[in-house]
mmCIF file of C-alpha atoms and ligand atoms in Angstrom:
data_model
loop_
_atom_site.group_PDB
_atom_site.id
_atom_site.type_symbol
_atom_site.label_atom_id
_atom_site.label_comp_id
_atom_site.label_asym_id
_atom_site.label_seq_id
_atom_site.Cartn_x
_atom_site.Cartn_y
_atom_site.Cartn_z
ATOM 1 C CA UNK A 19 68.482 141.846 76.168
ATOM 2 C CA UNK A 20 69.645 144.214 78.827
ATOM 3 C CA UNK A 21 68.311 143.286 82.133
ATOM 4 C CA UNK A 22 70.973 145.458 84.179
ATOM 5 C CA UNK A 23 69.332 148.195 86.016
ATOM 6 C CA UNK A 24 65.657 147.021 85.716
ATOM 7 C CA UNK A 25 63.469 147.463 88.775
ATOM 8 C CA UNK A 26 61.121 144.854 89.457
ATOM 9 C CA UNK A 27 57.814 146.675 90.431
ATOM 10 C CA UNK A 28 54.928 144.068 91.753
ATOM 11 C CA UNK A 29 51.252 144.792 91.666
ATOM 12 C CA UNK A 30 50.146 141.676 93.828
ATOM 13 C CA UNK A 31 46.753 142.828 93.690
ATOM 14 C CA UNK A 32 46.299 142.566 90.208
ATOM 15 C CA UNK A 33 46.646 139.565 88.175
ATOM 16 C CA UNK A 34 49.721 140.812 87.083
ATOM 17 C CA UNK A 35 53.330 142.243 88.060
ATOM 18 C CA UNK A 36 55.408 144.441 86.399
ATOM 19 C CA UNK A 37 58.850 145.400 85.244
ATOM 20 C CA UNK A 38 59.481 149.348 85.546
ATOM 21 C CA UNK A 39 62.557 150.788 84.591
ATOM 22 C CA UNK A 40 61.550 154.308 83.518
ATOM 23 C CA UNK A 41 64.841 154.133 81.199
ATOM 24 C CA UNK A 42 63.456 151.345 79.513
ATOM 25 C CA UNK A 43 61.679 151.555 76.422
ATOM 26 C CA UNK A 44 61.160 147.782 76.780
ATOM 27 C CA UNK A 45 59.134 147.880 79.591
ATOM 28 C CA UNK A 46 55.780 147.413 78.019
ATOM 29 C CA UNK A 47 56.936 144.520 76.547
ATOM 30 C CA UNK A 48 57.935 142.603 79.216
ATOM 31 C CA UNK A 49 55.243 143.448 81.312
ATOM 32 C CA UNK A 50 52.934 141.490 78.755
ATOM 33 C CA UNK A 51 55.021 138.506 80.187
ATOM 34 C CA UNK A 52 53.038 138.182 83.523
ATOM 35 C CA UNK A 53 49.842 138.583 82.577
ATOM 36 C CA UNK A 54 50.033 135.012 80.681
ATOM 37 C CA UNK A 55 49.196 132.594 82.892
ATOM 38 C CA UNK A 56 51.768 130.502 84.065
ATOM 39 C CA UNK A 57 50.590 126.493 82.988
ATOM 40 C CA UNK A 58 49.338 127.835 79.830
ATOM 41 C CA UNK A 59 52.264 128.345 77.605
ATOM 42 C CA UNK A 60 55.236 127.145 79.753
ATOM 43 C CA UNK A 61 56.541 130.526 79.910
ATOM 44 C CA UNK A 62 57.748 131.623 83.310
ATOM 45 C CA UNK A 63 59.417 135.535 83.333
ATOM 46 C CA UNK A 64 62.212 137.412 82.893
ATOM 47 C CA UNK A 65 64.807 137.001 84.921
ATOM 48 C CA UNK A 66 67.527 139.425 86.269
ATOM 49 C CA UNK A 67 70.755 140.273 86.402
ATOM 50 C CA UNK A 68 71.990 137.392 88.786
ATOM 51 C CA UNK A 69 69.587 134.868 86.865
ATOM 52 C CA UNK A 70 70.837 135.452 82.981
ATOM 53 C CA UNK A 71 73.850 133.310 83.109
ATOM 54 C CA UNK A 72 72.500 130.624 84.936
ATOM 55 C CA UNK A 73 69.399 130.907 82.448
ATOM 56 C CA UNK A 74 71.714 131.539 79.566
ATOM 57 C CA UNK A 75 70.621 128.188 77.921
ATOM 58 C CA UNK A 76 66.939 128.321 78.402
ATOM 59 C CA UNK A 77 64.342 129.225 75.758
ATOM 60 C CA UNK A 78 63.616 132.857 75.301
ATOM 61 C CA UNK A 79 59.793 134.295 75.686
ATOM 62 C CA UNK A 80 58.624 135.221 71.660
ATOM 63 C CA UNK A 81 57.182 138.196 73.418
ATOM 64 C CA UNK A 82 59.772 139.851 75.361
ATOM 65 C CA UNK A 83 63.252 137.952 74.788
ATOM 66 C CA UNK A 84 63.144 137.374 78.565
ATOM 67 C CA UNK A 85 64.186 133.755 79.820
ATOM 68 C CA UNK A 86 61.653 131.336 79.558
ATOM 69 C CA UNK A 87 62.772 128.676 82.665
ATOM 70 C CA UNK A 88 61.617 128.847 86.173
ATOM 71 C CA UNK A 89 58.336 130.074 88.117
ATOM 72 C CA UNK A 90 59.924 133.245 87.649
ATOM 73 C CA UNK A 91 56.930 134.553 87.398
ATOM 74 C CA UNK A 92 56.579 134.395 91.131
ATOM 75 C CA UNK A 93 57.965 137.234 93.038
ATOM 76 C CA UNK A 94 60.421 136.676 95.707
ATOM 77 C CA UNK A 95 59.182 136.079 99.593
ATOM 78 C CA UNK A 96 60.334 138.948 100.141
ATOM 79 C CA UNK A 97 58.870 140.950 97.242
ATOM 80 C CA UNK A 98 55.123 138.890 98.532
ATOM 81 C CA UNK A 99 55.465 140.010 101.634
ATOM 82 C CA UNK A 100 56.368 143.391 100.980
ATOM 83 C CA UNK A 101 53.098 143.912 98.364
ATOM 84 C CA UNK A 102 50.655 141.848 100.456
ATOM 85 C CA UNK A 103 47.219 144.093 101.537
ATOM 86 C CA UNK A 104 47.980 145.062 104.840
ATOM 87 C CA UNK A 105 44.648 144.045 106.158
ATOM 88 C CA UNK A 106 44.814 140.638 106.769
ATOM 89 C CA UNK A 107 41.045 140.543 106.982
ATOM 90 C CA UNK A 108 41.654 142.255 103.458
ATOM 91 C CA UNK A 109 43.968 140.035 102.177
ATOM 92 C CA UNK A 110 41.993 136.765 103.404
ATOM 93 C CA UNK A 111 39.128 138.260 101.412
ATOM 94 C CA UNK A 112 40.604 138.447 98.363
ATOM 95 C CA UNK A 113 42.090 135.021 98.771
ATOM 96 C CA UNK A 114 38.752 134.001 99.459
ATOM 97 C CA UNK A 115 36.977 136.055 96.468
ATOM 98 C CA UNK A 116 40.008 134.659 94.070
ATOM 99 C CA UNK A 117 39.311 130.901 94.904
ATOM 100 C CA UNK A 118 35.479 131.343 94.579
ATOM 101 C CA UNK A 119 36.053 132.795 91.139
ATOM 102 C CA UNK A 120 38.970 130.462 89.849
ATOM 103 C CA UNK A 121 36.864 126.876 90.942
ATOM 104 C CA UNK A 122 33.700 125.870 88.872
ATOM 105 C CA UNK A 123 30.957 125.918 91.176
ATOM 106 C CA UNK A 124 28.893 122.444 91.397
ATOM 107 C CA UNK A 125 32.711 120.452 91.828
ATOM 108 C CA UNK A 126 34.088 119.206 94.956
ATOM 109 C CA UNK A 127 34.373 122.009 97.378
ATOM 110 C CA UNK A 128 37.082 120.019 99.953
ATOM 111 C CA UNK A 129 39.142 120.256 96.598
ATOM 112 C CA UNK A 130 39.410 123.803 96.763
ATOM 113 C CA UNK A 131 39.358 124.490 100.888
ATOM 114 C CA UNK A 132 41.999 121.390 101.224
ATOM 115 C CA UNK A 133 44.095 123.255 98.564
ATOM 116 C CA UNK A 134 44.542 126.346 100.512
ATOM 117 C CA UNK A 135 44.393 124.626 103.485
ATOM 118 C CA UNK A 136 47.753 122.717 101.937
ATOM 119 C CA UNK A 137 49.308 125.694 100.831
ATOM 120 C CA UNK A 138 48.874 127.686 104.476
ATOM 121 C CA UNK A 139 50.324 124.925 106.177
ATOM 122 C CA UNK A 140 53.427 124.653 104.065
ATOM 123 C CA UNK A 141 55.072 126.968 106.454
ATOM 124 C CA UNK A 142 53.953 124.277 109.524
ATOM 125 C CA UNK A 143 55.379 121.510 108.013
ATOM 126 C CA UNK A 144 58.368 123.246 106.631
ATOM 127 C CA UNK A 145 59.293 126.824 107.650
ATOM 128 C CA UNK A 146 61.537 127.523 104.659
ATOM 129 C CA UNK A 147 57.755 127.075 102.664
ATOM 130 C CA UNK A 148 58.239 130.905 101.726
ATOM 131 C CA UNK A 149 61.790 130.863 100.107
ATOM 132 C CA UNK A 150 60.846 127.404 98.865
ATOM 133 C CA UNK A 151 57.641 128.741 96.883
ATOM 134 C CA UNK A 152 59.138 129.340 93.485
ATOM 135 C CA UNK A 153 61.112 125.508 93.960
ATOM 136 C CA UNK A 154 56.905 124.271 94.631
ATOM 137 C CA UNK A 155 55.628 126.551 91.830
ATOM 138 C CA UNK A 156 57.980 124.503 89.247
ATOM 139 C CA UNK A 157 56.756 121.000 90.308
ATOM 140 C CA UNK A 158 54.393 119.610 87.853
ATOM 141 C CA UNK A 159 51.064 118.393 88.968
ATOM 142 C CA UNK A 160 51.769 115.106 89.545
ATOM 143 C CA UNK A 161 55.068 116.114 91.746
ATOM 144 C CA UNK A 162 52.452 118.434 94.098
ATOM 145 C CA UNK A 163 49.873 116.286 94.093
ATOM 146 C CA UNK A 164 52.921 114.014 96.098
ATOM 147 C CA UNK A 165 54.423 117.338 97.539
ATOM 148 C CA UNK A 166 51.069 117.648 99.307
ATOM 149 C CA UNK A 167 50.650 114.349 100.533
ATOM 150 C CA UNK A 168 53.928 114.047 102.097
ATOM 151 C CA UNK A 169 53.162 117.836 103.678
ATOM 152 C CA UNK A 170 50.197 116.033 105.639
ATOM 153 C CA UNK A 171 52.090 113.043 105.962
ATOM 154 C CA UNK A 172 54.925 115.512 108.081
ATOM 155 C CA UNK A 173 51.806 117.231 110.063
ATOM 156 C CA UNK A 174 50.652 114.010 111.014
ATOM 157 C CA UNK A 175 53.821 113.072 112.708
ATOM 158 C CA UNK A 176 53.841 116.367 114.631
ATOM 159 C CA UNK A 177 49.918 116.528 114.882
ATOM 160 C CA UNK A 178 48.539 113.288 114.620
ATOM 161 C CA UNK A 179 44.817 113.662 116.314
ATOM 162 C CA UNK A 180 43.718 117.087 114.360
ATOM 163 C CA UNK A 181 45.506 116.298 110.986
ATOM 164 C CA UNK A 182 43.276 112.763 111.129
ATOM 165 C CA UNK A 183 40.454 114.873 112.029
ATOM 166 C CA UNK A 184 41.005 117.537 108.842
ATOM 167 C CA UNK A 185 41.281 114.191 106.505
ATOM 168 C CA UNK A 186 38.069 115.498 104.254
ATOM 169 C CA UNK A 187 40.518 118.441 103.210
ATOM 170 C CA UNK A 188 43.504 116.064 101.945
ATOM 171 C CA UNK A 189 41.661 112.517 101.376
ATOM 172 C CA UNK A 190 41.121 113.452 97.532
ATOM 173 C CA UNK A 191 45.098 113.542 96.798
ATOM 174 C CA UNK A 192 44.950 110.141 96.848
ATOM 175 C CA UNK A 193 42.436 109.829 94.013
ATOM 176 C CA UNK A 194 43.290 113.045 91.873
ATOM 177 C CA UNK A 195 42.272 112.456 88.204
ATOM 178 C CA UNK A 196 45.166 114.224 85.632
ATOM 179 C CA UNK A 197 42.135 116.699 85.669
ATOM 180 C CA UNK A 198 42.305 117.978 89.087
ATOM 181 C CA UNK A 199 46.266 117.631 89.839
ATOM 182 C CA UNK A 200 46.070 120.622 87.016
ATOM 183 C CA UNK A 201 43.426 122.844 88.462
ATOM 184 C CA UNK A 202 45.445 122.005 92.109
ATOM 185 C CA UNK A 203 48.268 123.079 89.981
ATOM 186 C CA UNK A 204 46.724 126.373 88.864
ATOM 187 C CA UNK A 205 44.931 126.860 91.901
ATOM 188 C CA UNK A 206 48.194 126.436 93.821
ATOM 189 C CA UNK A 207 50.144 129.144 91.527
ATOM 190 C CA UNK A 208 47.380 131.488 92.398
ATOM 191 C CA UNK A 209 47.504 131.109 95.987
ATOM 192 C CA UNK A 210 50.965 131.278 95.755
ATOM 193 C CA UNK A 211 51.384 134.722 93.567
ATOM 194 C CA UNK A 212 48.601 135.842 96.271
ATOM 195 C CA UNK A 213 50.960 135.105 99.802
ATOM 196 C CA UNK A 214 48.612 132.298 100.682
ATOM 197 C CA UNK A 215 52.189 131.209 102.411
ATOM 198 C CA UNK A 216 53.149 134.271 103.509
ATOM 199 C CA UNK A 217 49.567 134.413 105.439
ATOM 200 C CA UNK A 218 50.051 130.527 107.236
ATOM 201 C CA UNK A 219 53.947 131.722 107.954
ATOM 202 C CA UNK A 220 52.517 134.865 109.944
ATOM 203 C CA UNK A 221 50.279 135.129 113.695
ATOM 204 C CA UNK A 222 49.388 138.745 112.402
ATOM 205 C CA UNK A 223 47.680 137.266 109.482
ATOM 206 C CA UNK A 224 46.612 134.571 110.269
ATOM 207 C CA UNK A 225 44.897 134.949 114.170
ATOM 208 C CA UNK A 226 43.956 138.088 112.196
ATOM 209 C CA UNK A 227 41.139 136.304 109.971
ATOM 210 C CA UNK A 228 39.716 133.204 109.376
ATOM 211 C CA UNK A 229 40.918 132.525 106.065
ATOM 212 C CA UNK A 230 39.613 128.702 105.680
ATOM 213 C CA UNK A 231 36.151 129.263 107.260
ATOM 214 C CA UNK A 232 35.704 132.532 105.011
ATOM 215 C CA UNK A 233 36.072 130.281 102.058
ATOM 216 C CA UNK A 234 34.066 127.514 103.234
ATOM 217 C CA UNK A 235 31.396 129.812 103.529
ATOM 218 C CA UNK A 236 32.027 131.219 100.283
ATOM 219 C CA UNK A 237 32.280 128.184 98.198
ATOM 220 C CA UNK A 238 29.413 126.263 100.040
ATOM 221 C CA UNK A 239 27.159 129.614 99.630
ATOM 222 C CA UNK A 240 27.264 128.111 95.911
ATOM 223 C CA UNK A 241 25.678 124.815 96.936
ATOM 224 C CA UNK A 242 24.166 123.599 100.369
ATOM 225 C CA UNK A 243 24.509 126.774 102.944
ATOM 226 C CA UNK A 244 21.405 127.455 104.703
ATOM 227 C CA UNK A 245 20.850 123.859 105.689
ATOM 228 C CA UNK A 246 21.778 124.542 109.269
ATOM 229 C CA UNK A 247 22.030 128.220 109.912
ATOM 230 C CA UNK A 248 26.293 127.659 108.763
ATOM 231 C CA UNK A 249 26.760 130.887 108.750
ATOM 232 C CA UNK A 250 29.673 132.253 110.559
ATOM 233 C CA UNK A 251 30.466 134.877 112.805
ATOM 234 C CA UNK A 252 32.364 137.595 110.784
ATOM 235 C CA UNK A 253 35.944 138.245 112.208
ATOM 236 C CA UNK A 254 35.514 141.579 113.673
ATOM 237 C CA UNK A 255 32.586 140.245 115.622
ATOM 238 C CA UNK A 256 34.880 137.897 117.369
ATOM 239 C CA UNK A 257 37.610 139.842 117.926
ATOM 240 C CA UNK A 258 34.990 142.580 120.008
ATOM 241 C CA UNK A 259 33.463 139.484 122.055
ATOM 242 C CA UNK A 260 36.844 138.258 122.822
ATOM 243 C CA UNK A 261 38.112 141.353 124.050
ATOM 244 C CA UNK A 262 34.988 141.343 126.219
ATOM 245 C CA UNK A 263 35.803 137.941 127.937
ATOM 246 C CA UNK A 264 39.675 138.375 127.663
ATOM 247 C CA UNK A 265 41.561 137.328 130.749
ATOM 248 C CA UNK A 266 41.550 133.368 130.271
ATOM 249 C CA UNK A 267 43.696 132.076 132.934
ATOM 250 C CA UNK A 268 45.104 128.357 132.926
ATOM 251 C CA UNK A 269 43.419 125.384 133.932
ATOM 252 C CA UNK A 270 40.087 126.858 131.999
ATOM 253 C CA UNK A 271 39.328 125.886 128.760
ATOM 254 C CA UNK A 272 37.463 127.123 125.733
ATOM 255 C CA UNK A 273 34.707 125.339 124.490
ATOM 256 C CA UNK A 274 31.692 126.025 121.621
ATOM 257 C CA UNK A 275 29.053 123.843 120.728
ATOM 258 C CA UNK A 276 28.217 124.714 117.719
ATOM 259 C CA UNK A 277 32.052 125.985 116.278
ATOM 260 C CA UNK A 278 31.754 125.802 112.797
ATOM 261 C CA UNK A 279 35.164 126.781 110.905
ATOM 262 C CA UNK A 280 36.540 128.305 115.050
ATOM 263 C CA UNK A 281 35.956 132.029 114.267
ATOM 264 C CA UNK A 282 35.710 132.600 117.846
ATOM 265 C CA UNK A 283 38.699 129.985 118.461
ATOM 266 C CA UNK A 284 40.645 131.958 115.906
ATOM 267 C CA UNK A 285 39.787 135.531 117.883
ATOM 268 C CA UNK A 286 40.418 134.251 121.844
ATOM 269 C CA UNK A 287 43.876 132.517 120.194
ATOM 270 C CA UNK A 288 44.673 136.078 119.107
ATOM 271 C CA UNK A 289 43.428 138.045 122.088
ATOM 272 C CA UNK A 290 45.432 135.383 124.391
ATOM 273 C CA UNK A 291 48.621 135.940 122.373
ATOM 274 C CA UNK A 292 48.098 139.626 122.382
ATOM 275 C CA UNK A 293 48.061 138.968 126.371
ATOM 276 C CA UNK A 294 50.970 137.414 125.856
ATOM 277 C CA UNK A 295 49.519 134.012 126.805
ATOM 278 C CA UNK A 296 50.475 130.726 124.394
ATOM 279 C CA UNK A 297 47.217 129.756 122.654
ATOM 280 C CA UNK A 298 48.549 125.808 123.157
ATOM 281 C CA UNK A 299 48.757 125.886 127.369
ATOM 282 C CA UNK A 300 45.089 125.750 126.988
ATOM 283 C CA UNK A 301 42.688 123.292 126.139
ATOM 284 C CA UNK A 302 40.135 123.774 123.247
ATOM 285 C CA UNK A 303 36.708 121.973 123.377
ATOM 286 C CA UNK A 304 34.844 121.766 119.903
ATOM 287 C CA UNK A 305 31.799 120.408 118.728
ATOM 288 C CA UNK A 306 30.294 120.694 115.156
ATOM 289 C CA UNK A 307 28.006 118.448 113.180
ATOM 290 C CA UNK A 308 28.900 119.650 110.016
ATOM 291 C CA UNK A 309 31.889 116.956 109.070
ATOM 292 C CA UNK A 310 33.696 119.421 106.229
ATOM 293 C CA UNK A 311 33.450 122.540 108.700
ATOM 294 C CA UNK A 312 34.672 120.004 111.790
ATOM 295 C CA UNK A 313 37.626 119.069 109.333
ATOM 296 C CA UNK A 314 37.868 122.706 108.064
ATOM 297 C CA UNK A 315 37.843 123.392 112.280
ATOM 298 C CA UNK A 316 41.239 120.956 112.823
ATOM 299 C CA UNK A 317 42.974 122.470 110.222
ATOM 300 C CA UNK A 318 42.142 125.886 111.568
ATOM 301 C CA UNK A 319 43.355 124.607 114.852
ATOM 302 C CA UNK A 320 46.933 123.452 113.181
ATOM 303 C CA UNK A 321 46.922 126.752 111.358
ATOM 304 C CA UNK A 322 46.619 128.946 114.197
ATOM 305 C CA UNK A 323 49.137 126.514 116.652
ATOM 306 C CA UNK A 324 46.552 125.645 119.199
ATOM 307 C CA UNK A 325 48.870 122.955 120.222
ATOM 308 C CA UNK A 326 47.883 118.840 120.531
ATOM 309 C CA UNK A 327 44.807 120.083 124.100
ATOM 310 C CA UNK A 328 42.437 120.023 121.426
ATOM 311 C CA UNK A 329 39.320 117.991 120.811
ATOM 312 C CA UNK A 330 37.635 118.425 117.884
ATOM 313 C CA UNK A 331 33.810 115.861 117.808
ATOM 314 C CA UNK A 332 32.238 116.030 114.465
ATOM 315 C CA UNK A 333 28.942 115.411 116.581
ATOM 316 C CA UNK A 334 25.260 116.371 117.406
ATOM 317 C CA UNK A 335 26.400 119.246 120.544
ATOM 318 C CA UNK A 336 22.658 118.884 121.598
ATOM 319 C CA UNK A 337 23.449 115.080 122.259
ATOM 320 C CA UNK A 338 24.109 113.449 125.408
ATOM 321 C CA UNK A 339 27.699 113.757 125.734
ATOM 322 C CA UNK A 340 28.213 115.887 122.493
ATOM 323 C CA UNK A 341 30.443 113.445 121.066
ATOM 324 C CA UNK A 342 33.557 114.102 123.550
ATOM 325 C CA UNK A 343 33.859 110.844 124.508
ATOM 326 C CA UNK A 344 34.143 109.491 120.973
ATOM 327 C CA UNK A 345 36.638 112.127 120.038
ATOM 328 C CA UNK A 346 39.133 111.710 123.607
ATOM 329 C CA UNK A 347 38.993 108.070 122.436
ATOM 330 C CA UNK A 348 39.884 108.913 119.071
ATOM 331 C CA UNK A 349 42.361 111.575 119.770
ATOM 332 C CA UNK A 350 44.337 108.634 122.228
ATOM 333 C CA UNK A 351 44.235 105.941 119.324
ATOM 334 C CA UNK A 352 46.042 108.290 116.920
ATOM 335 C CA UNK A 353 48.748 109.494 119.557
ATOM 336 C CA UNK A 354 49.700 105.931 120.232
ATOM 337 C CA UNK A 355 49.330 105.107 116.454
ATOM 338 C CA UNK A 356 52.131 107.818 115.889
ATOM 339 C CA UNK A 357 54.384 106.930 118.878
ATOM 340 C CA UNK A 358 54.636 104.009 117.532
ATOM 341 C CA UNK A 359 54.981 104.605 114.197
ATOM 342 C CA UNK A 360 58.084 107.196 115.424
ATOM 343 C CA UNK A 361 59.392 104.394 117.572
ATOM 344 C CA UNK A 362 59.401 101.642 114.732
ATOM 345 C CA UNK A 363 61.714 104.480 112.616
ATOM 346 C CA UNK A 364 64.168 104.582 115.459
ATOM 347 C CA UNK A 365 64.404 100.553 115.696
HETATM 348 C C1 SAM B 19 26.057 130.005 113.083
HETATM 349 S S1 SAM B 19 27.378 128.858 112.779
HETATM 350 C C2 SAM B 19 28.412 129.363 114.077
HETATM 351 C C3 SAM B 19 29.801 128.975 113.800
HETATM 352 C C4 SAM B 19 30.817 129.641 114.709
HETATM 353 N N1 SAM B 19 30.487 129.438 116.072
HETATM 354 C C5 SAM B 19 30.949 131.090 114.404
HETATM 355 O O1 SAM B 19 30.730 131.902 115.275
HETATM 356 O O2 SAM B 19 31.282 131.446 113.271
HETATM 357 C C6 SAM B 19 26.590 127.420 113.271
HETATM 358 C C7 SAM B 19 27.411 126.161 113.115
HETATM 359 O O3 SAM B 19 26.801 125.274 114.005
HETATM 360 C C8 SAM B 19 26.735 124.003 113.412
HETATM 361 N N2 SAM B 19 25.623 123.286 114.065
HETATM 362 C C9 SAM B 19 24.300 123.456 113.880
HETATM 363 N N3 SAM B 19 23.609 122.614 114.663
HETATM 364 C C10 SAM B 19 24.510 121.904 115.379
HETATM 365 C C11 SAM B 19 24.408 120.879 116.370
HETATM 366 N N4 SAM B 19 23.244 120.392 116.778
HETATM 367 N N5 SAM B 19 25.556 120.390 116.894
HETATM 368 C C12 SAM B 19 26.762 120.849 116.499
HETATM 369 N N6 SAM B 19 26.903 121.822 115.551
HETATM 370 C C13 SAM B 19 25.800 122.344 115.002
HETATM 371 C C14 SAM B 19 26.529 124.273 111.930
HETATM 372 O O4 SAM B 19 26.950 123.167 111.146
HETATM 373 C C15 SAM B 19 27.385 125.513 111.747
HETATM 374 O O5 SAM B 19 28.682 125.187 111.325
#
């Protein structure tokens, strides 16, 4: 099988990527090899020149001779980035639009938002996540299922208070039936093939839109919205109304009393930045009554690196102290819980 001189050509957009040498009669032929997906027949790409001789043992593909081993079927990080919409607003809604169609509406919906809320946090946790995709892509389900535990398991020790506060989005890992560790596994390949990593490695994505509350509204559009007017503030709204009240100096903090997912968090974070201001010098105030969008809200506020000044009540904000108190208490308990957690290690 001649693999010198073959371009690799990615469509990112598509549920497919290409080979394209215009020399190549073969090309059709291999291209058939990405449209398959990826858990369904164990087949995983064609490799390239640098790959055949380690791959020189594996299995071929019956359909294109290529080598079946690997999540080759995942482009590079580099290839990702370089084929990702440029819109993140774009890109967050097809991310959005892909998870909505991929998960059967009526099941859990923290299954699907604690997915990608996994898989954009990679980078947090671990900032190789990008060049480490393809290594995550080959795990099977049971070996992500633990890949994702630990990954909250690391934010916890960095983040304790807000990744204790997003537990509705990772709770369910340690309960996953066979049955959902392989649509997590699926799901996950998606999101990866789709630069859900790329977007939680990158401020211009991701203090660009609000990829988690986008999908929260999405997937519980399918079920319960409506209940209590959850319907969020779309980004380019926020980003006008924080330009508006831009010039935030220390000492004052932001606050919302009815924050859902943070869309307005997510839009002063960015105008700050852009002001060349660290979001985490300042201290965030949130209260939400909704517990899945108050969880979906801490992860937002790890995602976008609001720092540990945060205080997130799930709450009534029309209540007499909206919560606060409960969540300073709360936020204290889990900082001590982790200092000394880190401290026993070091004994
Ligand atoms: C219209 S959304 C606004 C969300 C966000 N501020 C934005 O701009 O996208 C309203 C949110 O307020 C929450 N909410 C409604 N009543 C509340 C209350 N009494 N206390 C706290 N949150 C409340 C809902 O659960 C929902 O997430």
């Amino acid at each position: 099988m001649p693999f010198s001189g073959v371009t690799r050509v990615y469509r990112p957009n598509d549920e497919e990527a290409h080979l394209l040498d215009p020399q190549d009669s073969e090309t059709s032929a291999r291209s058939l090899c990405w449209t398959k997906p990826p858990a369904a027949d164990g087949w995983r790409g064609t490799g390239n020149p640098a790959e055949v001789r380690r791959a020189a043992s594996m299995p071929l593909c019956a359909a294109c001779g290529g080598w079946a081993e690997g999540a080759w079927w995942l482009p590079s990080a580099h290839a990702r980035r370089a084929f990702l919409p440029e819109d993140p607003q774009e890109h967050s809604r097809r991310i959005s639009d892909l998870v909505t169609a991929f998960w059967p509406s009526g099941a859990a919906v923290e299954v699907p938002l604690g997915t990608v809320a996994t898989v954009a946090l990679l980078p947090l946790s671990d900032s190789q996540a990008p060049v480490l995709a393809r290594t995550i892509a080959e795990l099977p389900p049971g070996g992500l299922i633990e890949l994702m535990r630990a990954t909250w398991a690391e934010l916890w020790i960095r983040h304790p208070y807000l990744t204790e506060c997003a537990s509705l989005l990772y709770r369910w890992l340690g309960t996953a039936s066979d049955e959902t560790a392989q649509q997590v596994t699926e799901l996950t390949h998606l999101l990866l093939r789709a630069g859900v990593v790329e977007h939680g490695a990158d401020p211009g994505r991701y203090l660009k839109a609000d990829l988690f509350g986008r999908l929260l509204q999405q997937l519980t559009a399918r079920s319960e919205k409506g209940r209590r007017g959850a319907f969020h503030t779309p980004d380019f709204v926020c980003d006008f109304m924080s330009e508006v009240l831009s010039g935030l100096s220390e000492g004052e903090s932001i606050g919302e009393l009815a924050a859902g997912s943070g869309a307005m968090w997510r839009a002063a974070a960015a105008q700050l930045r852009w002001e060349g201001k660290d979001p985490a010098s300042l201290p965030w105030v949130g209260v939400e009554i909704d517990p899945l969008a108050a969880a979906t809200l801490a992860a937002n506020s790890l995602l976008w690196r609001l720092g540990d000044d945060v205080l997130v009540a799930c709450a009534d904000g029309l209540s007499r102290d909206s919560g606060l108190g409960q969540a300073r208490q709360h936020r204290a308990r889990a900082t001590a819980h982790r200092d000394a957690f880190v401290a026993s290690l070091r004994e």
